[in-house]
């Protein structure tokens, strides 16, 4: 059945079963009044059947009626009369209500299901009887087969052409027999077959050992010819390639498997495998331990340790949530995911995060009143806080990278991956580090224009002396430098002969104080002259950022020297001079105490990893996480951050470099006095004013929400709020069809936050929203509004058209971030996926997820909000479109219901009952046309069990309380209330039985035995909701 969720299956008894295609459960049984089905066809929500009827003598014959059914409403339509006996039926593939019915004698009847009186009869010229009828998919041809073995083809000769001879039948290939091999001393090893394997074999050849010979030149793209212009000896035009002219291309296919770590099984696969076997899975640590312990000296590109290689995210049908990130990270430090554009900056962000002074500045700024949409410092603070709270769980820098990509200056500088395909990642990262530090400095001054915290932490206080070589006129300019490029001294023959290479400290001093000559304007000469520029240093920052700037082969040889990079350096600034020391020289200066020495510790660095020929390098970071530890006794602890792969390693391995595959790109030093200087006082200085007033881009006022009262509703630790969010699709998923037909997801659908609603979870205004923001999306197009699931329509997110209050993503995100750091507890349904898409991490202690509350691990199925609301709350939600306020309020009520189950001690029994009933209904609310029998005056049939007895214990004075209940209006599936009756002198009335669900089995036994418990509804005692601890307990199924 095309475009349908059902499967039609005929039975031997003459009925038709309608099956759910997801679980093959019977949804409906259609009776045909026949003793058997001879043929049937379904298309476009219509089903037509032909069958056998019983003659008066008991023998079967073809029925003279063809039955017609509407599969949308699951009802029978008027049948079609066919006196010759309907034996075969076919629905027309293009005309939705037209079908062709045929008898065994060859009579054909073309009829419209909606107007059975219009009949077009035809007769097939067959000698015996018809055995089969089939229509072509185009609807323009008809084939009949008879008992004599002939096929009769019908159609318009002017439109159709039939092949007179059929194609050869395809049979399965016959497997080649296995040839026995006699193995002796002269048998070549390659004649022995190899088993299937996943790990790389020791006999594999590296790329450097494979050469190509005699490859044909690459064909010229036909689109290029349109741009060519004729010339004397041919044609010429622009070079479409990124490389230089007349430069041969490498045509070898890039090896994408050898340099990447094999991905683990998906989480869904592991869950299934765990049931079948208890065999422990091989972890990445096993492979890493085996390979990482090998000596690193003399490593080549083919010998890059596995932990340094590329890591890739694989996607299942469940998206990125099904990927096992824990497979790659067993530490308490979070990695960053790679499926986002411009994620090459991940190692630099890790380096910034583990530099305590930079982290402190970012978080203090984030806690301020800043609402600038393009503020990178705020996004950096959001990211650092998320990584702290994640404690080892994988994170993603989605919002930071989106803001970074939307800054025009970043595109102009070539810092975006899509604009710099041929630029090395190391060069891009060094430019990005300079840009980020300068941009965050501007962001800091927008809120605190007079504060010097940022410059004191990161800016090198230096004056540039610009002197004209011709007239010696000198100009002094002041300005801070946030990052310094190393300039390497040429390695002369004398240096090589004496093996006296300059130290890192000497190179750093020469780089900062270097003198350069450029041609520029001289104000005194009034013309362009040669200008000499030299820096004089007057102050050093607390964080010293350095670009390695490896541009020549000679500069790379410095890093090949063992121990060339010191983990501690000392800096002295005296009369504009910059001095740098390391090792024994630093120890002597500290002992003498003649100068003020600023001692720096190496926080870490970003390294460029070249894992193979024809492979674009990737970046990792080596960081001493002990410097940013809150424990003052913590010593040095070096870790490798390879995107979402995180692993500890020794200091020697971290500081060892190889010119062939591992070289530094960006380094960070921090003053030793700031070791462990992690400042969390920003949490006490949160500016929460954003939560107490309405903020809108388009001037629209919220219609369904009221802001918090600053005096009585201030969010505090333990405050409960309900939340739900809606999303739209910003990019469709990208898939790849392999040669074997397997479908692989290259990049999943990218969603964007479109609406967020937060409701009060307690108090007199419980369930009332105080945040109901629609998020404007202007930087990129929306490819799908997902209206059925989001409730968002086209124009709702447009500031010029929307009737809803619109806010930027930054404002909506900061409201949630303020609530998170105020300590509130979020209540919702399926919150982890929402929080992941929002790009915020909420600790488990601050999340109450109704998916997990009503989840049984033994069933391995999580229940939908709609089903739980229907069964437990007796509410129909999400009937047409989703609404975030409705969903959040429903989750809040489910949590309150769960609290009542906890008080009664029946939570386990209720979960079992919910799953039992869910299995009966396919875990979906039934249709409106399905009415379930049961119930009666004042109540309905139900089940019994320990949970019911517990409820009975809580209502010891039920009869007394029921005296004032009046009439009891019940509905199926209710819980505890006291029905009106002779005991109380009231009149019992019931309107139950229309909700479409069974009365819970948990109440059946008690109702049958005692007849006491009725069904809750508007006539519940005192007509109010019964609070926790009350004498009466609210219905567990409301």
XYZ file of N, CA, C and O in Angstrom, residues 79-201:
492
model
N -20.881 -1.882 -1.863
C -20.186 -2.837 -2.741
C -20.531 -2.599 -4.211
O -21.480 -1.893 -4.549
N -19.746 -3.233 -5.077
C -19.930 -3.118 -6.518
C -20.533 -4.433 -7.025
O -19.977 -5.513 -6.798
N -21.671 -4.329 -7.720
C -22.335 -5.522 -8.258
C -21.613 -6.007 -9.509
O -21.284 -5.216 -10.400
N -21.352 -7.303 -9.561
C -20.696 -7.924 -10.716
C -21.281 -9.332 -10.850
O -20.822 -10.280 -10.217
N -22.350 -9.433 -11.665
C -23.149 -10.656 -11.692
C -22.385 -11.827 -12.282
O -22.744 -12.984 -12.022
N -21.359 -11.584 -13.103
C -20.604 -12.690 -13.680
C -19.709 -13.379 -12.664
O -19.114 -14.421 -12.967
N -19.581 -12.811 -11.467
C -18.717 -13.393 -10.437
C -17.343 -12.768 -10.444
O -16.555 -13.000 -11.366
N -17.063 -11.945 -9.410
C -15.792 -11.222 -9.362
C -14.675 -12.157 -8.926
O -14.690 -12.689 -7.810
N -13.703 -12.358 -9.839
C -12.570 -13.245 -9.532
C -11.265 -12.481 -9.358
O -10.398 -12.885 -8.573
N -11.118 -11.380 -10.101
C -9.875 -10.609 -10.054
C -10.211 -9.127 -9.977
O -11.247 -8.684 -10.506
N -9.322 -8.355 -9.345
C -9.523 -6.908 -9.219
C -8.168 -6.213 -9.256
O -7.174 -6.738 -8.739
N -8.138 -5.062 -9.905
C -6.930 -4.239 -9.954
C -7.335 -2.776 -9.838
O -8.251 -2.323 -10.532
N -6.652 -2.021 -8.946
C -6.858 -0.578 -8.834
C -6.013 0.115 -9.893
O -4.865 -0.274 -10.158
N -6.587 1.155 -10.512
C -5.839 1.903 -11.519
C -4.732 2.703 -10.832
O -4.993 3.387 -9.832
N -3.492 2.654 -11.330
C -2.384 3.322 -10.619
C -2.430 4.842 -10.687
O -1.791 5.497 -9.869
N -3.179 5.409 -11.633
C -3.194 6.865 -11.766
C -4.551 7.479 -11.437
O -4.618 8.598 -10.944
N -5.623 6.787 -11.715
C -6.957 7.279 -11.380
C -7.339 6.677 -10.035
O -7.581 5.474 -9.916
N -7.359 7.507 -8.996
C -7.381 7.026 -7.614
C -8.626 6.228 -7.268
O -8.581 5.378 -6.391
N -9.787 6.490 -7.903
C -11.022 5.802 -7.513
C -11.509 4.840 -8.590
O -12.668 4.424 -8.562
N -10.666 4.496 -9.547
C -11.063 3.610 -10.640
C -10.430 2.232 -10.446
O -9.243 2.136 -10.105
N -11.230 1.195 -10.664
C -10.722 -0.162 -10.556
C -11.259 -0.998 -11.720
O -12.254 -0.635 -12.371
N -10.626 -2.132 -11.993
C -11.027 -3.066 -13.038
C -11.305 -4.407 -12.362
O -10.440 -4.960 -11.674
N -12.524 -4.904 -12.569
C -12.945 -6.187 -12.001
C -13.131 -7.166 -13.163
O -13.672 -6.816 -14.217
N -12.676 -8.409 -12.978
C -12.750 -9.411 -14.033
C -13.315 -10.710 -13.483
O -13.127 -11.044 -12.298
N -14.015 -11.425 -14.375
C -14.540 -12.742 -14.025
C -13.636 -13.812 -14.623
O -12.758 -13.521 -15.445
N -13.876 -15.060 -14.253
C -13.078 -16.152 -14.803
C -13.362 -16.361 -16.283
O -12.531 -16.881 -17.021
N -14.525 -15.944 -16.735
C -14.882 -16.112 -18.140
C -14.307 -15.028 -19.029
O -14.490 -15.069 -20.248
N -13.621 -14.017 -18.470
C -12.981 -12.983 -19.260
C -13.761 -11.704 -19.358
O -13.359 -10.782 -20.088
N -14.867 -11.567 -18.632
C -15.620 -10.308 -18.654
C -14.919 -9.283 -17.779
O -14.581 -9.572 -16.634
N -14.708 -8.079 -18.319
C -14.028 -7.001 -17.610
C -15.000 -5.865 -17.374
O -15.799 -5.519 -18.270
N -14.910 -5.268 -16.194
C -15.783 -4.138 -15.855
C -14.934 -3.034 -15.245
O -14.290 -3.240 -14.218
N -14.911 -1.869 -15.907
C -14.199 -0.698 -15.402
C -15.213 0.168 -14.666
O -16.215 0.595 -15.279
N -14.981 0.416 -13.387
C -15.983 1.087 -12.568
C -15.313 2.121 -11.679
O -14.167 1.956 -11.244
N -16.042 3.212 -11.412
C -15.610 4.263 -10.484
C -16.173 3.924 -9.111
O -17.401 3.771 -8.946
N -15.334 3.830 -8.110
C -15.771 3.458 -6.765
C -16.759 4.455 -6.184
O -17.627 4.092 -5.384
N -16.628 5.722 -6.570
C -17.511 6.736 -6.032
C -18.835 6.824 -6.794
O -19.759 7.512 -6.361
N -18.904 6.182 -7.943
C -20.128 6.186 -8.739
C -20.234 4.836 -9.427
O -19.885 4.672 -10.601
N -20.699 3.853 -8.695
C -20.719 2.481 -9.190
C -21.710 2.268 -10.318
O -21.701 1.212 -10.970
N -22.599 3.237 -10.572
C -23.595 3.065 -11.623
C -23.004 3.254 -13.017
O -23.595 2.842 -14.014
N -21.849 3.931 -13.117
C -21.202 4.110 -14.423
C -20.291 2.917 -14.672
O -19.240 2.785 -14.036
N -20.688 2.065 -15.598
C -19.978 0.812 -15.836
C -19.533 0.765 -17.303
O -20.295 1.129 -18.207
N -18.297 0.335 -17.521
C -17.752 0.146 -18.862
C -17.348 -1.323 -19.000
O -16.412 -1.772 -18.333
N -18.079 -2.065 -19.815
C -17.869 -3.505 -19.921
C -17.002 -3.843 -21.125
O -17.081 -3.217 -22.179
N -16.149 -4.875 -20.977
C -15.337 -5.418 -22.041
C -15.312 -6.944 -21.885
O -15.540 -7.475 -20.791
N -15.022 -7.650 -23.002
C -14.945 -9.103 -22.967
C -13.630 -9.544 -23.595
O -13.292 -9.160 -24.722
N -12.865 -10.327 -22.863
C -11.610 -10.851 -23.375
C -11.870 -12.143 -24.147
O -12.691 -12.977 -23.723
N -11.185 -12.306 -25.246
C -11.349 -13.485 -26.105
C -10.406 -14.575 -25.625
O -9.265 -14.697 -26.069
N -10.888 -15.359 -24.680
C -10.093 -16.447 -24.137
C -10.852 -17.754 -24.323
O -12.081 -17.807 -24.257
N -10.088 -18.821 -24.585
C -10.715 -20.107 -24.859
C -11.055 -20.855 -23.586
O -12.046 -21.598 -23.542
N -10.245 -20.709 -22.537
C -10.492 -21.434 -21.288
C -11.031 -20.453 -20.246
O -12.045 -19.806 -20.472
N -10.337 -20.313 -19.131
C -10.763 -19.346 -18.134
C -9.546 -18.506 -17.703
O -8.399 -18.914 -17.823
N -9.847 -17.283 -17.212
C -8.805 -16.324 -16.845
C -8.183 -16.732 -15.506
O -8.900 -17.068 -14.551
N -6.845 -16.688 -15.465
C -6.141 -17.065 -14.236
C -5.469 -15.882 -13.540
O -5.145 -15.968 -12.354
N -5.246 -14.760 -14.247
C -4.556 -13.631 -13.605
C -4.858 -12.349 -14.366
O -5.097 -12.377 -15.593
N -4.838 -11.240 -13.659
C -5.072 -9.910 -14.225
C -4.071 -8.945 -13.596
O -3.891 -8.933 -12.380
N -3.406 -8.146 -14.428
C -2.423 -7.187 -13.905
C -2.438 -5.938 -14.776
O -2.630 -6.019 -15.991
N -2.259 -4.767 -14.122
C -2.181 -3.469 -14.804
C -0.740 -2.981 -14.800
O -0.015 -3.173 -13.814
N -0.322 -2.333 -15.890
C 1.015 -1.737 -15.932
C 1.083 -0.559 -14.971
O 0.065 0.094 -14.698
N 2.264 -0.245 -14.431
C 2.387 0.899 -13.501
C 1.955 2.219 -14.125
O 1.538 3.124 -13.412
N 2.038 2.330 -15.456
C 1.604 3.572 -16.101
C 0.096 3.637 -16.262
O -0.457 4.696 -16.558
N -0.602 2.497 -16.134
C -2.041 2.464 -16.309
C -2.478 2.393 -17.756
O -3.681 2.430 -18.034
N -1.531 2.286 -18.672
C -1.857 2.315 -20.093
C -1.835 0.921 -20.731
O -2.035 0.804 -21.940
N -1.614 -0.099 -19.973
C -1.561 -1.454 -20.517
C -2.169 -2.421 -19.517
O -2.131 -2.189 -18.297
N -2.735 -3.501 -20.052
C -3.403 -4.515 -19.246
C -2.980 -5.893 -19.758
O -2.920 -6.120 -20.962
N -2.668 -6.799 -18.841
C -2.255 -8.149 -19.205
C -3.185 -9.157 -18.554
O -3.476 -9.059 -17.356
N -3.669 -10.106 -19.361
C -4.528 -11.185 -18.876
C -3.845 -12.519 -19.197
O -3.273 -12.687 -20.274
N -3.926 -13.442 -18.278
C -3.388 -14.781 -18.533
C -4.515 -15.789 -18.409
O -5.412 -15.629 -17.559
N -4.481 -16.818 -19.242
C -5.527 -17.849 -19.178
C -4.922 -19.192 -18.812
O -3.695 -19.334 -18.690
N -5.818 -20.157 -18.676
C -5.384 -21.470 -18.203
C -4.564 -22.218 -19.250
O -3.823 -23.145 -18.915
N -4.633 -21.796 -20.515
C -3.884 -22.468 -21.570
C -2.451 -21.974 -21.672
O -1.693 -22.462 -22.524
N -2.088 -20.978 -20.871
C -0.715 -20.504 -20.867
C -0.470 -19.300 -21.752
O 0.693 -18.951 -22.006
N -1.544 -18.643 -22.251
C -1.392 -17.471 -23.086
C -1.516 -16.202 -22.245
O -2.245 -16.172 -21.250
N -0.789 -15.177 -22.678
C -0.893 -13.853 -22.054
C -1.506 -12.911 -23.082
O -0.973 -12.755 -24.192
N -2.604 -12.297 -22.749
C -3.306 -11.373 -23.631
C -2.955 -9.946 -23.220
O -3.210 -9.556 -22.063
N -2.366 -9.184 -24.147
C -1.942 -7.822 -23.858
C -2.952 -6.843 -24.430
O -3.282 -6.903 -25.626
N -3.456 -5.936 -23.591
C -4.437 -4.937 -23.990
C -3.818 -3.555 -23.855
O -3.105 -3.267 -22.890
N -4.119 -2.681 -24.811
C -3.636 -1.312 -24.744
C -3.845 -0.614 -26.060
O -4.265 -1.226 -27.066
N -3.531 0.667 -26.117
C -3.670 1.446 -27.336
C -2.443 1.220 -28.211
O -1.316 1.505 -27.778
N -2.600 0.698 -29.445
C -1.429 0.427 -30.297
C -0.617 1.677 -30.616
O 0.583 1.596 -30.848
N -1.278 2.853 -30.600
C -0.550 4.084 -30.923
C 0.318 4.570 -29.780
O 1.200 5.397 -29.977
N 0.075 4.089 -28.569
C 0.817 4.571 -27.404
C 1.798 3.542 -26.850
O 2.780 3.897 -26.215
N 1.497 2.279 -27.082
C 2.288 1.242 -26.425
C 3.017 0.371 -27.440
O 2.531 0.149 -28.560
N 4.162 -0.109 -27.018
C 4.910 -1.088 -27.782
C 5.319 -2.200 -26.831
O 5.919 -1.939 -25.799
N 4.941 -3.422 -27.234
C 5.207 -4.564 -26.374
C 6.394 -5.355 -26.921
O 6.524 -5.546 -28.136
N 7.258 -5.798 -26.042
C 8.374 -6.662 -26.441
C 7.849 -8.067 -26.695
O 7.137 -8.634 -25.870
N 8.177 -8.598 -27.840
C 7.653 -9.917 -28.214
C 8.376 -11.044 -27.480
O 7.837 -12.131 -27.320
N 9.598 -10.788 -27.084
C 10.366 -11.838 -26.413
C 10.796 -11.326 -25.043
O 11.206 -10.177 -24.887
N 10.702 -12.168 -24.083
C 11.044 -11.768 -22.712
C 12.547 -11.760 -22.522
O 13.292 -12.408 -23.283
N 13.000 -11.032 -21.495
C 14.421 -11.010 -21.151
C 14.817 -12.332 -20.504
O 13.982 -13.059 -19.954
N 16.086 -12.589 -20.579
C 16.595 -13.826 -19.977
C 16.432 -13.772 -18.468
O 16.636 -12.732 -17.830
N 16.049 -14.874 -17.902
C 15.859 -14.949 -16.455
C 17.202 -14.906 -15.753
O 18.145 -15.599 -16.149
N 17.283 -14.081 -14.715
C 18.532 -13.957 -13.960
C 18.531 -14.951 -12.811
O 17.565 -15.012 -12.027
N 19.578 -15.708 -12.727
C 19.733 -16.671 -11.644
C 20.913 -16.259 -10.774
O 21.800 -15.526 -11.203
N 20.902 -16.725 -9.557
C 21.986 -16.432 -8.633
C 23.284 -17.075 -9.115
O 23.265 -18.165 -9.724
N 24.386 -16.384 -8.879
C 25.677 -16.925 -9.285
C 26.006 -18.184 -8.482
O 25.769 -18.250 -7.266
N 26.536 -19.140 -9.175
C 26.946 -20.373 -8.504
C 28.280 -20.142 -7.801
O 29.252 -19.709 -8.429
N 28.348 -20.349 -6.493
C 29.620 -20.098 -5.794
C 30.710 -21.029 -6.295
O 30.484 -22.215 -6.552
N 31.865 -20.438 -6.461
C 32.995 -21.236 -6.936
C 33.422 -22.223 -5.860
O 33.501 -21.878 -4.677
N 33.701 -23.444 -6.233
C 34.130 -24.429 -5.219
C 35.498 -24.064 -4.661
O 36.345 -23.488 -5.338
N 35.679 -24.413 -3.425
C 36.944 -24.118 -2.753
C 37.995 -25.127 -3.205
O 37.798 -26.347 -3.104
N 39.075 -24.601 -3.727
C 40.140 -25.476 -4.228
C 41.057 -25.876 -3.075
O 41.574 -25.012 -2.357
N 41.239 -27.146 -2.859
C 42.156 -27.561 -1.773
C 43.591 -27.172 -2.106
O 44.014 -27.181 -3.265
N 44.335 -26.789 -1.078
C 45.721 -26.355 -1.246
C 46.623 -27.269 -0.429
O 46.385 -27.486 0.771
N 47.640 -27.755 -1.075
C 48.662 -28.544 -0.385
C 49.786 -27.592 0.015
O 50.510 -27.058 -0.828
N 49.898 -27.338 1.288
C 50.879 -26.384 1.790
C 52.183 -27.111 2.086
O 52.205 -28.107 2.822
N 53.252 -26.621 1.462
C 54.581 -27.138 1.760
C 55.550 -25.972 1.791
O 55.146 -24.805 1.770
N 56.813 -26.262 1.827
C 57.823 -25.202 1.967
C 57.877 -24.297 0.753
O 58.315 -23.146 0.841
N 57.413 -24.768 -0.417
C 57.487 -23.968 -1.634
C 56.164 -23.282 -1.984
O 56.084 -22.593 -2.997
N 55.142 -23.479 -1.174
C 53.840 -22.862 -1.461
C 53.889 -21.365 -1.164
O 54.263 -20.966 -0.053
N 53.554 -20.509 -2.146
C 53.545 -19.066 -1.851
C 52.457 -18.733 -0.832
O 51.357 -19.290 -0.864
N 52.777 -17.809 0.074
C 51.841 -17.461 1.140
C 50.589 -16.779 0.607
O 49.520 -16.857 1.206
N 50.711 -16.050 -0.547
C 49.543 -15.330 -1.036
C 48.489 -16.249 -1.634
O 47.425 -15.807 -2.021
N 48.777 -17.542 -1.730
C 47.769 -18.486 -2.206
C 46.838 -18.927 -1.088
O 45.848 -19.606 -1.341
N 47.151 -18.578 0.144
C 46.319 -18.925 1.292
C 45.369 -17.759 1.556
O 45.800 -16.608 1.693
N 44.066 -18.007 1.630
C 43.072 -16.956 1.852
C 43.197 -16.351 3.244
O 43.679 -16.979 4.189
N 42.770 -15.115 3.342
C 42.828 -14.402 4.609
C 41.422 -14.270 5.201
O 40.448 -14.102 4.466
N 41.276 -14.353 6.502
C 39.948 -14.147 7.118
C 39.594 -12.659 7.106
O 40.445 -11.797 6.850
N 38.346 -12.372 7.384
C 37.936 -10.979 7.478
C 38.550 -10.355 8.728
O 38.637 -10.977 9.780
N 38.949 -9.119 8.592
C 39.611 -8.439 9.715
C 39.233 -6.968 9.695
O 38.817 -6.405 8.678
N 39.346 -6.303 10.860
C 39.063 -4.872 10.990
C 40.329 -4.073 11.248
O 40.448 -2.936 10.848
N 41.275 -4.666 11.975
C 42.488 -3.940 12.294
C 43.423 -3.924 11.092
O 43.382 -4.787 10.225
N 44.277 -2.916 11.066
C 45.244 -2.798 9.981
C 46.326 -3.862 10.135
O 46.865 -4.084 11.220
N 46.622 -4.556 9.024
C 47.610 -5.622 9.066
C 49.019 -5.039 9.109
O 49.277 -3.935 8.621
